[in-house]
Coordinates of C-alpha atoms and ligand atoms in Angstrom, one line a residue:
X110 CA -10.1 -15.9 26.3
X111 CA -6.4 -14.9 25.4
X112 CA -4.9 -17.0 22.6
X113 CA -1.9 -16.2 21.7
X114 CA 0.2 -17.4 18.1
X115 CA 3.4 -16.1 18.1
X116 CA 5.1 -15.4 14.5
X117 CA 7.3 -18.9 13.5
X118 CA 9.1 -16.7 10.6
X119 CA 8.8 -18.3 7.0
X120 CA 10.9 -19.4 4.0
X121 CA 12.9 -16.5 3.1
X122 CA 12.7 -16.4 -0.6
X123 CA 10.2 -15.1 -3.2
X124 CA 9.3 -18.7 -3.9
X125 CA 8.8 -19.4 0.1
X126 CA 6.4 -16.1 -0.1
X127 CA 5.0 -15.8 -3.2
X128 CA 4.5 -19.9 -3.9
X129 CA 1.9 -19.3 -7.0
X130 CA 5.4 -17.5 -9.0
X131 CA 8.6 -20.2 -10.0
X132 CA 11.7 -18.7 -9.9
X133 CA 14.5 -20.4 -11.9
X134 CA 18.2 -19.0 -11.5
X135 CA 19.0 -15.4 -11.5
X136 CA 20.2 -14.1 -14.7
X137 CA 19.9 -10.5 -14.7
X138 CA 21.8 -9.2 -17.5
X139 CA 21.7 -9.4 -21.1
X140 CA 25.3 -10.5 -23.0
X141 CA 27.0 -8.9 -26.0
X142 CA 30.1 -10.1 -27.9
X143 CA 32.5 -7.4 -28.0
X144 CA 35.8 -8.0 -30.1
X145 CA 36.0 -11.4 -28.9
X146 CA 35.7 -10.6 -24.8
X147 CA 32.1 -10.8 -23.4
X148 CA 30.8 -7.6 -21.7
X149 CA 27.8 -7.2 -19.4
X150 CA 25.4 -4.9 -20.6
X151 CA 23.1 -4.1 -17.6
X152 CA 19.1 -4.1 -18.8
X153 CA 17.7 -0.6 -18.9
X154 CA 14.2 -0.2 -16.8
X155 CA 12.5 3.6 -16.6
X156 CA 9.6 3.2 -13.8
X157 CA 7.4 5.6 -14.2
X158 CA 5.3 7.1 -10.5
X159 CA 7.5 6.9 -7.0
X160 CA 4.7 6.2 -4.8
X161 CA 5.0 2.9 -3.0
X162 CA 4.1 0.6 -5.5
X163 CA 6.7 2.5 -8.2
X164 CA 9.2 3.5 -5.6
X165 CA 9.8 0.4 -4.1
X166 CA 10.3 -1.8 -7.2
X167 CA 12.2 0.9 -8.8
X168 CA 14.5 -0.1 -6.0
X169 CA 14.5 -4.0 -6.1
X170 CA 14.9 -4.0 -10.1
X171 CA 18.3 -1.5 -8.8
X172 CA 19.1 -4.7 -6.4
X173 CA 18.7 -7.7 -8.7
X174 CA 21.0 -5.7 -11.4
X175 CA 19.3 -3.7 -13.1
X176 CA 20.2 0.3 -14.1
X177 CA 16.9 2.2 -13.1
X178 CA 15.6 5.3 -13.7
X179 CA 12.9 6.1 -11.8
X180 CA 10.3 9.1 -13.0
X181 CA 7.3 11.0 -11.3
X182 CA 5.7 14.3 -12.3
X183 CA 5.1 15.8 -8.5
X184 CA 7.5 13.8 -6.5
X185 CA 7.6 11.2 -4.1
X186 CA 4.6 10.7 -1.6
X187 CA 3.4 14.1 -2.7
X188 CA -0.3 15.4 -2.0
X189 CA -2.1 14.4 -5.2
X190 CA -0.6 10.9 -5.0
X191 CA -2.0 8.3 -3.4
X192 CA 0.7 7.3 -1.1
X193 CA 0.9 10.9 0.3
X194 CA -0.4 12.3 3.5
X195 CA 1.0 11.2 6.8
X196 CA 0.5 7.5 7.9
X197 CA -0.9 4.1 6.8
X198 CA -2.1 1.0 8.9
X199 CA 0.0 -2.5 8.6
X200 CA -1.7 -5.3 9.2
X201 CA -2.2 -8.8 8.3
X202 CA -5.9 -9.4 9.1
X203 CA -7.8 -9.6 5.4
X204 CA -10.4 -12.4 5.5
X205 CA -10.7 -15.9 3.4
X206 CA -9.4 -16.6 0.1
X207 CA -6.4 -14.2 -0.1
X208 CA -2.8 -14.0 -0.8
X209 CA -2.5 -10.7 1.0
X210 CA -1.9 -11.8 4.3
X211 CA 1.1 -13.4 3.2
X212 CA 2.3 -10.3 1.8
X213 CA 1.7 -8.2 4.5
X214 CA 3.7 -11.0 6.3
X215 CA 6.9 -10.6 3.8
X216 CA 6.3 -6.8 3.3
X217 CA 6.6 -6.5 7.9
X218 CA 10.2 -8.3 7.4
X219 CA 11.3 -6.0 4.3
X220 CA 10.2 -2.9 6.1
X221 CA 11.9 -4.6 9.1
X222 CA 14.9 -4.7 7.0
X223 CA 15.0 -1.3 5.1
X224 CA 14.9 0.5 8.5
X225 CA 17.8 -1.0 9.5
X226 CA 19.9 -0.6 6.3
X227 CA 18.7 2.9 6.3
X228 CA 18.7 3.4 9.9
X229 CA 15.0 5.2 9.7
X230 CA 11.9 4.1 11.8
X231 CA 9.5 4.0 9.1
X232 CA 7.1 1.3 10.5
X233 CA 5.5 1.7 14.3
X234 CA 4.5 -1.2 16.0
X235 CA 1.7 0.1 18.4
X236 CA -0.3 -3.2 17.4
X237 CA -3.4 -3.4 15.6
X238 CA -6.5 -3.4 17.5
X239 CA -9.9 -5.5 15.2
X240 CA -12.8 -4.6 16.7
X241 CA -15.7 -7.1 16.0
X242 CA -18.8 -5.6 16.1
X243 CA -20.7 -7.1 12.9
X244 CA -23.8 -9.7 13.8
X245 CA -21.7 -12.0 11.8
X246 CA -17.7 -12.4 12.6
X247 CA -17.4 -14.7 9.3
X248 CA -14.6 -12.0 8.1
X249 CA -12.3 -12.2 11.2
X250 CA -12.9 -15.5 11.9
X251 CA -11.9 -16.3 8.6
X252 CA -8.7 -14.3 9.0
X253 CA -7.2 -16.7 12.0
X254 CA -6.1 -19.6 9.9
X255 CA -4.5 -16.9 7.4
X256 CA -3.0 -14.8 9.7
X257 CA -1.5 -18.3 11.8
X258 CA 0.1 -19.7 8.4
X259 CA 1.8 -16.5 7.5
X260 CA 3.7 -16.5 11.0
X261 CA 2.0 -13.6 12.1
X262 CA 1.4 -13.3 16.0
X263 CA -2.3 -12.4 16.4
X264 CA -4.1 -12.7 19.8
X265 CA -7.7 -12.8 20.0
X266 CA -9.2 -11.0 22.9
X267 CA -12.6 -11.0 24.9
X268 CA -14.3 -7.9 25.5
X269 CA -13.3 -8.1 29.3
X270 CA -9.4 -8.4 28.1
X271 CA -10.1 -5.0 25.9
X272 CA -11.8 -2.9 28.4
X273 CA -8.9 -3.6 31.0
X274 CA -6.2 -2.9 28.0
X275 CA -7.9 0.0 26.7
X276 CA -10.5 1.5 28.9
X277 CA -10.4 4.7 26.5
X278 CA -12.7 2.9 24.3
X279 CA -15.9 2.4 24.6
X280 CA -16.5 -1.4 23.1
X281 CA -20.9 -1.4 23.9
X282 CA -21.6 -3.8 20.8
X283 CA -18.0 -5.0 20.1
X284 CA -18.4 -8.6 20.1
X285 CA -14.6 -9.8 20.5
X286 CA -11.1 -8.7 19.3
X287 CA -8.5 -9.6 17.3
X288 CA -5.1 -7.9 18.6
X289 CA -2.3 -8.2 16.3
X290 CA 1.0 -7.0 18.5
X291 CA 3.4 -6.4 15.3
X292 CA 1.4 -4.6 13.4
X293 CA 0.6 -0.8 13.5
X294 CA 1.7 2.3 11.2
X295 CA 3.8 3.6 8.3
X296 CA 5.3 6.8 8.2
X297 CA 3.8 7.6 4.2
X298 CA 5.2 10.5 2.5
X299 CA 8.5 10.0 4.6
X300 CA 8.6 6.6 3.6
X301 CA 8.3 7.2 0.1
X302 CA 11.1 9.5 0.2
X303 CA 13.2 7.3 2.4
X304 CA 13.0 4.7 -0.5
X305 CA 14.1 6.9 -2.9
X306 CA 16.9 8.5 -1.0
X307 CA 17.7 4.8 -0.6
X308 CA 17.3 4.0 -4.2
X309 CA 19.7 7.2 -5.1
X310 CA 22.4 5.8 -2.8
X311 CA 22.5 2.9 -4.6
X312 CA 22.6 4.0 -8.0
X313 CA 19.4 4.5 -9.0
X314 CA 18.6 7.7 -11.6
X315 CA 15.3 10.0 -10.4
X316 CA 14.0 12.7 -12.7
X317 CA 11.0 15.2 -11.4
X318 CA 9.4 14.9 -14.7
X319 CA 5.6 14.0 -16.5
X320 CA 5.1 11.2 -18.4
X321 CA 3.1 12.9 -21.5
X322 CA 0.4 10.3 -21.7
X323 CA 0.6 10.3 -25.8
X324 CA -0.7 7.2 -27.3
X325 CA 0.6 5.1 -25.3
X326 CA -1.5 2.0 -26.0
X327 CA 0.2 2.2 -29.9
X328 CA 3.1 1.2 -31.0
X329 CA 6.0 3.6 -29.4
X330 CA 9.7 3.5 -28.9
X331 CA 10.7 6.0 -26.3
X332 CA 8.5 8.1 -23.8
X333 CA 8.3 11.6 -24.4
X334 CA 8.7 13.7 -21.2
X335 CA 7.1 16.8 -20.2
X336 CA 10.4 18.9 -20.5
X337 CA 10.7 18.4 -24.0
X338 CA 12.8 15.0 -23.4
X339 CA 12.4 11.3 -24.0
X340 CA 13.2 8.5 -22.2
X341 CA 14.3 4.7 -23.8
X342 CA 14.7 1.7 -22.1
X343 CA 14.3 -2.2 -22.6
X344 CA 11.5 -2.3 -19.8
X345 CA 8.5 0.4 -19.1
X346 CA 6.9 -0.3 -15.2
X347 CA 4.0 2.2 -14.9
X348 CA 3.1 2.2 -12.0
X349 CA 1.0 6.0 -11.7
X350 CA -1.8 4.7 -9.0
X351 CA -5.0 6.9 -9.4
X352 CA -3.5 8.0 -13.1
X353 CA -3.2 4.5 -15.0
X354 CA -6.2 4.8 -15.8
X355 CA -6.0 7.6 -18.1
X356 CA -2.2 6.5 -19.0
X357 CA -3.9 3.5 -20.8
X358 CA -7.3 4.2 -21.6
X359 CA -7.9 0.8 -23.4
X360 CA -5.9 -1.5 -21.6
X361 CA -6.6 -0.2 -18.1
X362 CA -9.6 2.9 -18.2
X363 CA -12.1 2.4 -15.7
X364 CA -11.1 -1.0 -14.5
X365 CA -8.8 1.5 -12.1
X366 CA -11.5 3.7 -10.2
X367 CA -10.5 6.5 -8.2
X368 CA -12.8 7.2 -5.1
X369 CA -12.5 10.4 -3.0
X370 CA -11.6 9.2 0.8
X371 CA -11.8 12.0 3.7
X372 CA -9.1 11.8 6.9
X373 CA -9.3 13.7 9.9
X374 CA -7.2 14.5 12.7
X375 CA -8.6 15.3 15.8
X376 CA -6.7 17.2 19.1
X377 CA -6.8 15.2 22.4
X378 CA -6.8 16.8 25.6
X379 CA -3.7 18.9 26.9
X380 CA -1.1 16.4 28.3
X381 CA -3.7 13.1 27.9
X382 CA -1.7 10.8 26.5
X383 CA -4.9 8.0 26.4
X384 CA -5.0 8.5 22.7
X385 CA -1.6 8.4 21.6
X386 CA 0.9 5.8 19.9
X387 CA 2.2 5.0 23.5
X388 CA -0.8 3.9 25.3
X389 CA -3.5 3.3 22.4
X390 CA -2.6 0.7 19.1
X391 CA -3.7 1.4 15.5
X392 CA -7.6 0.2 15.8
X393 CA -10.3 -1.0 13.0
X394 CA -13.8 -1.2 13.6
X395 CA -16.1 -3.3 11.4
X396 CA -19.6 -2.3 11.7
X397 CA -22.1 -1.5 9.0
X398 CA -19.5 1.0 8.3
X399 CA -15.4 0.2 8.3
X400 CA -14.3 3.2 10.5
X401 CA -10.3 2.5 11.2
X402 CA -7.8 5.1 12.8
X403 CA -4.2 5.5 14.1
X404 CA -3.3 7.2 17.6
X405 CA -1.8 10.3 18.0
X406 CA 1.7 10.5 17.0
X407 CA 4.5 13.1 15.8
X408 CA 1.9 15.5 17.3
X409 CA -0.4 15.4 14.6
X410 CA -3.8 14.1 16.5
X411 CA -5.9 11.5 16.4
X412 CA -6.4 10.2 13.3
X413 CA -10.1 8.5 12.1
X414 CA -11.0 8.1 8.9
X415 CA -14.2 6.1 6.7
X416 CA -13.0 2.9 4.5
X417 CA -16.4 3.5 2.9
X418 CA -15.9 4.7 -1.2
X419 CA -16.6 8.2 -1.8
X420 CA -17.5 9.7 -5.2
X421 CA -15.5 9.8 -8.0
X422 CA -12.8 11.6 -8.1
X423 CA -9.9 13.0 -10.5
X424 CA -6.4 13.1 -8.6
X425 CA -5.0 16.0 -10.7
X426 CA -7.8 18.6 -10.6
X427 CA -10.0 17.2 -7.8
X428 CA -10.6 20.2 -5.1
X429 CA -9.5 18.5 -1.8
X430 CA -12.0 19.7 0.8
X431 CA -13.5 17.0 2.6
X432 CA -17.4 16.8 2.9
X433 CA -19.4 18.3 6.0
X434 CA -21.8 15.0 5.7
X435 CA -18.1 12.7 6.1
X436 CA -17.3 14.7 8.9
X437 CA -20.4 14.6 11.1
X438 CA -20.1 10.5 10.5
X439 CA -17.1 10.9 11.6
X440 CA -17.8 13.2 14.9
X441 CA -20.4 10.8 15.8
X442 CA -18.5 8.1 15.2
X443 CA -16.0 9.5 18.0
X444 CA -18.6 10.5 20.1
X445 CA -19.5 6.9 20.8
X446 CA -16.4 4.7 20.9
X447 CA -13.8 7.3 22.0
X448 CA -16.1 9.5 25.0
X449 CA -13.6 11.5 26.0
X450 CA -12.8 13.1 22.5
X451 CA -16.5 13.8 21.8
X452 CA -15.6 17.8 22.0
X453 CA -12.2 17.1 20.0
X454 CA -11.6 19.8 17.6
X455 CA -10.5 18.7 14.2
X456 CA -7.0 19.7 13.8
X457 CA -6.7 19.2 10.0
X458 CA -8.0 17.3 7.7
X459 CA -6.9 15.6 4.3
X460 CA -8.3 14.4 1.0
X461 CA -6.9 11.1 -0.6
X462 CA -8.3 9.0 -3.3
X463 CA -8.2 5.2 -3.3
X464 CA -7.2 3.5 -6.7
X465 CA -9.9 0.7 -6.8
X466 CA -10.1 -2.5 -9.0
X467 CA -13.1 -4.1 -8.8
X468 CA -12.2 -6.8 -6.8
X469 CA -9.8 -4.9 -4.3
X470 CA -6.7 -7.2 -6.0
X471 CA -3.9 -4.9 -7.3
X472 CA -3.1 -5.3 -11.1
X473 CA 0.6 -6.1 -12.3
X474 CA 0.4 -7.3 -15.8
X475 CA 2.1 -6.7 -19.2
X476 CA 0.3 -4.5 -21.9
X477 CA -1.5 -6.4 -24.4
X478 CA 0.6 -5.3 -27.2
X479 CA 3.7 -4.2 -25.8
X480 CA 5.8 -7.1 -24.0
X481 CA 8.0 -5.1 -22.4
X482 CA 5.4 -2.6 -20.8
X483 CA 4.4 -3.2 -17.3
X484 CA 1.3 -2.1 -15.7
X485 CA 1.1 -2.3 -11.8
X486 CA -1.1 -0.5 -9.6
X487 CA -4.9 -0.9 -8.2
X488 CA -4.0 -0.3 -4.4
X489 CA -7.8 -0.5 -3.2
X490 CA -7.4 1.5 -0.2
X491 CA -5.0 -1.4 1.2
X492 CA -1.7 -1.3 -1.2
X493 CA 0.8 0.7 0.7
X494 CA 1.7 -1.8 3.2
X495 CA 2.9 -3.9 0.6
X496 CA 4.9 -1.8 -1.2
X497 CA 8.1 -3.6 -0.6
X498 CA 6.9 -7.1 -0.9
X499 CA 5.1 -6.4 -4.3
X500 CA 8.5 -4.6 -5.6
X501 CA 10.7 -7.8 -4.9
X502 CA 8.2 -9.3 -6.3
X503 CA 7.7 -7.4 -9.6
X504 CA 11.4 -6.8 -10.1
X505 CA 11.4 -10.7 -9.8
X506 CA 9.1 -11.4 -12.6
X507 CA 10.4 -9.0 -15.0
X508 CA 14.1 -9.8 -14.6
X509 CA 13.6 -13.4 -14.2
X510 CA 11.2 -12.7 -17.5
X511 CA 8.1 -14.4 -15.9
X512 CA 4.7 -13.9 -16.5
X513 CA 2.3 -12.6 -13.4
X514 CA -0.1 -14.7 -11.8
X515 CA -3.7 -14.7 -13.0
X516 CA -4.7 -12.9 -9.6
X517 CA -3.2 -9.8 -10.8
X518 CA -3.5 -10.1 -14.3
X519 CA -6.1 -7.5 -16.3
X520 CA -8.0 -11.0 -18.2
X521 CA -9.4 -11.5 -14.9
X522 CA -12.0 -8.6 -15.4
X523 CA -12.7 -9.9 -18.6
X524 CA -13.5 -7.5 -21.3
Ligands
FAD749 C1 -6.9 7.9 2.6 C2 -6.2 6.6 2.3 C3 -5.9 5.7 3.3 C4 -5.2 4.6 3.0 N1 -4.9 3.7 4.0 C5 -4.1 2.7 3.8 C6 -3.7 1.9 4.8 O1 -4.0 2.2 6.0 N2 -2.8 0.9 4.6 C7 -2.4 0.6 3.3 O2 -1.7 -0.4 3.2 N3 -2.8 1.3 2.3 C8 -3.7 2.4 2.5 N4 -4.1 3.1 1.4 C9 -3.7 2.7 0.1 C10 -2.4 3.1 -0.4 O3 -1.9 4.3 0.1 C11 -2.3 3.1 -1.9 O4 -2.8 1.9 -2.4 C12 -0.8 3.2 -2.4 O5 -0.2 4.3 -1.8 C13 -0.8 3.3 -3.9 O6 0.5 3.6 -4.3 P1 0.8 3.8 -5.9 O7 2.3 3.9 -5.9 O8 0.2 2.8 -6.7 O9 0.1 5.2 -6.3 P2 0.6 6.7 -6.0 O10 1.1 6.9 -4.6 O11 -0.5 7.6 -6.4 O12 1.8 6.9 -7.0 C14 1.7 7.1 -8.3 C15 2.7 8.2 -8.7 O13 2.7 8.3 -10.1 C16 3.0 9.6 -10.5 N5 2.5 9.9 -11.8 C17 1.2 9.8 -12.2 N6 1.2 10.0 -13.6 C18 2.4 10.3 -14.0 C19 3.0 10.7 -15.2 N7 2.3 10.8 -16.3 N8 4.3 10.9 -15.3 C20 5.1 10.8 -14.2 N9 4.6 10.5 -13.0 C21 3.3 10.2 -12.9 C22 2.3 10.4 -9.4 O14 2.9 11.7 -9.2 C23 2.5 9.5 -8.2 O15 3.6 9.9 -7.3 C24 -4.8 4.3 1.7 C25 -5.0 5.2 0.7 C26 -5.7 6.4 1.0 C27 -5.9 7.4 -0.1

């Protein structure tokens, strides 16, 4: 049972992607009369977090025109934010009723296209291996249609076609598979510096500074900073993950809720290359619990890690040791689909946070009372992928001044 769909490409404009947003003509800069000639004033935007959501539209607002400043208190990718740590899975598989597949679609091209301007593999395409294992496959098959309209080549295996591909799992209860060849991994924390190293080469300002998070839901005109600065501009994109939150109390609070998530990396076998990025793809296994991991690469081990929410957790002062309970799932886990690594020693082991809305939907909305303050975040465990399609389309809206659609606005939670 090997069906193959291979990616037919797609309309290669916001519009094409994003067909819920109407672009009209690009107009990017704001017009003064100045002793009779006309000059150009370019519109000022401070963005304030350079993880992948803040990074990467820092650097499409640079593109369409804008002059960008770009602000974060730790840096970009760094351990306390939620796009740090080493890798993340790209994929296009997501279920019913969701624009994200079509993202993931648009982000693969714009990652496509950033290595190449940047000449930097960011993005590894070992595939992406769906295991389905739950009694009912309503999810995956769900995802087929999606995944075939966005043009995104998806292949949907027997078990038979697995266990010949991959005989280094063990697939007792796996149902069928779906096998998406273009997917895989992103390189994280490198990434995120890659896109401001890119940004800075095109113009772009960065300052290693705090945002002090004073009042920010009144009525302000310029940020103050935590060395005693300020920052003004015509346009505010805050886009601090786990932290917006706290940024905007009111407006955001707990309708952003950050979750403690364990990762572990586990050693394979001296000169066994069965679990690494050559010989195994990026895999996701949906059982009563969504266990997912990346193969071996840049010699940092095997990667596994639980999808399932953890506890609370605040990203500035939050202890990151991961729990002995998590890791026993986890060794179990391992035990039973991958054999061979039942003795693997962990290697190291991380502590993220996921920034979660209550539906899993990012947020990208103006404030309430200030028009020209932009809220974006709400990654859910699922955001980084899309980094660069969300930051064309945020630097979109806000210099084509367009309102977000309702899918990411804040109303949708309601009060
Ligand atoms: C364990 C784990 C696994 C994940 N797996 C995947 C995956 O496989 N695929 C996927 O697509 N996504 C995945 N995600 C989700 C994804 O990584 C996040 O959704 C995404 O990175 C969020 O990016 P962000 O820019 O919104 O937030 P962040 O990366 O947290 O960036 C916010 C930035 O704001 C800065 N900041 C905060 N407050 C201030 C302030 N007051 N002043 C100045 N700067 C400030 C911070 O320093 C930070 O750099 C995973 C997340 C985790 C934790």
């Amino acid at each position: 049972m090997l069906r193959v769909f291979a990616a037919v490409g797609g309309a290669n404009t916001l519009a094409g992607w994003f067909p819920f947003l109407k672009f009209p003509s690009t107009n990017m800069l704001k017009q003064t009369e100045n002793r009779g000639a006309t000059t150009k004033v370019k519109t000022k935007i401070a963005v304030i977090g350079a993880g992948a959501f803040g990074g990467w539209t820092a650097l499409y607002l640079l593109r369409r025109g804008a002059k960008v400043t770009l602000l974060d208190a730790w840096g970009p990718g760094n351990s306390r934010a939620s796009s740090g740590g080493e890798t993340r899975v790209i994929r296009g598989t997501y279920g019913p009723n969701q624009s994200h597949t079509k993202m993931a679609a648009r982000a693969t091209q714009l990652w496509k296209e950033n290595e190449k301007r940047w000449n930097q593999k960011l993005m590894h395409q070992t595939g992406v291996l769906w295991m389905v294992t739950a009694g009912d496959d309503q999810f995956e098959r769900a995802s087929l249609p999606l995944l075939r309209d966005a043009g995104i080549a998806y292949q949907e295996l027997s078990v038979q076609e697995m266990s010949a591909r991959w005989p280094q799992i063990n697939l007792e209860a796996v149902h069928w598979g779906i096998y998406e060849p273009q997917g895989g991994f992103l390189m994280a924390r490198v990434a995120c510096q890659a896109v401001l190293d890119g940004f800075l080469a095109e113009g772009g300002e960065y300052r290693q500074v705090a945002v002090l998070p004073r009042d920010l839901e009144r009525t302000w005109d310029s940020l103050s900073l935590s060395d005693g600065s300020k920052v003004e501009a015509d346009q505010y994109v805050f886009a601090c993950g786990p932290w917006l939150g706290k940024l905007f109390p009111e407006s955001v609070g707990t309708r952003i809720r950050p979750t403690k998530q364990d990762v572990f990396f586990f050693g394979t076998p001296a000169g066994d290359n069965r679990f690494a990025e050559t010989s195994l793809p990026v895999w996701a296994d949906h059982r009563d619990r969504f266990i997912y991991g990346i193969p071996s690469n840049e010699g940092r081990g095997f990667k596994v890690a639980d999808d399932t929410r953890g506890p609370e957790f605040d990203p500035t002062a939050g202890e990151r040791a991961v729990s002995p309970q998590g890791l026993k799932i986890i060794r179990d886990y391992i035990a039973f689909r991958f054999p061979a690594l039942k003795d693997a020693p962990l290697l190291e082991s991380r502590v993220c946070q996921y920034e979660n809305t209550a539906d899993n939907n990012f947020i990208l909305d103006r404030h309430p009372q200030h028009k020209n303050v932009w809220m974006l975040g709400g990654g859910s465990g699922h955001g980084f992928k899309h980094g660069p399609a969300l930051g064309e389309m945020v630097a979109g809206l806000i210099m084509e001044f367009k309102d977000p659609d309702a899918l990411f606005r804040l109303s949708r939670f309601g009060k």
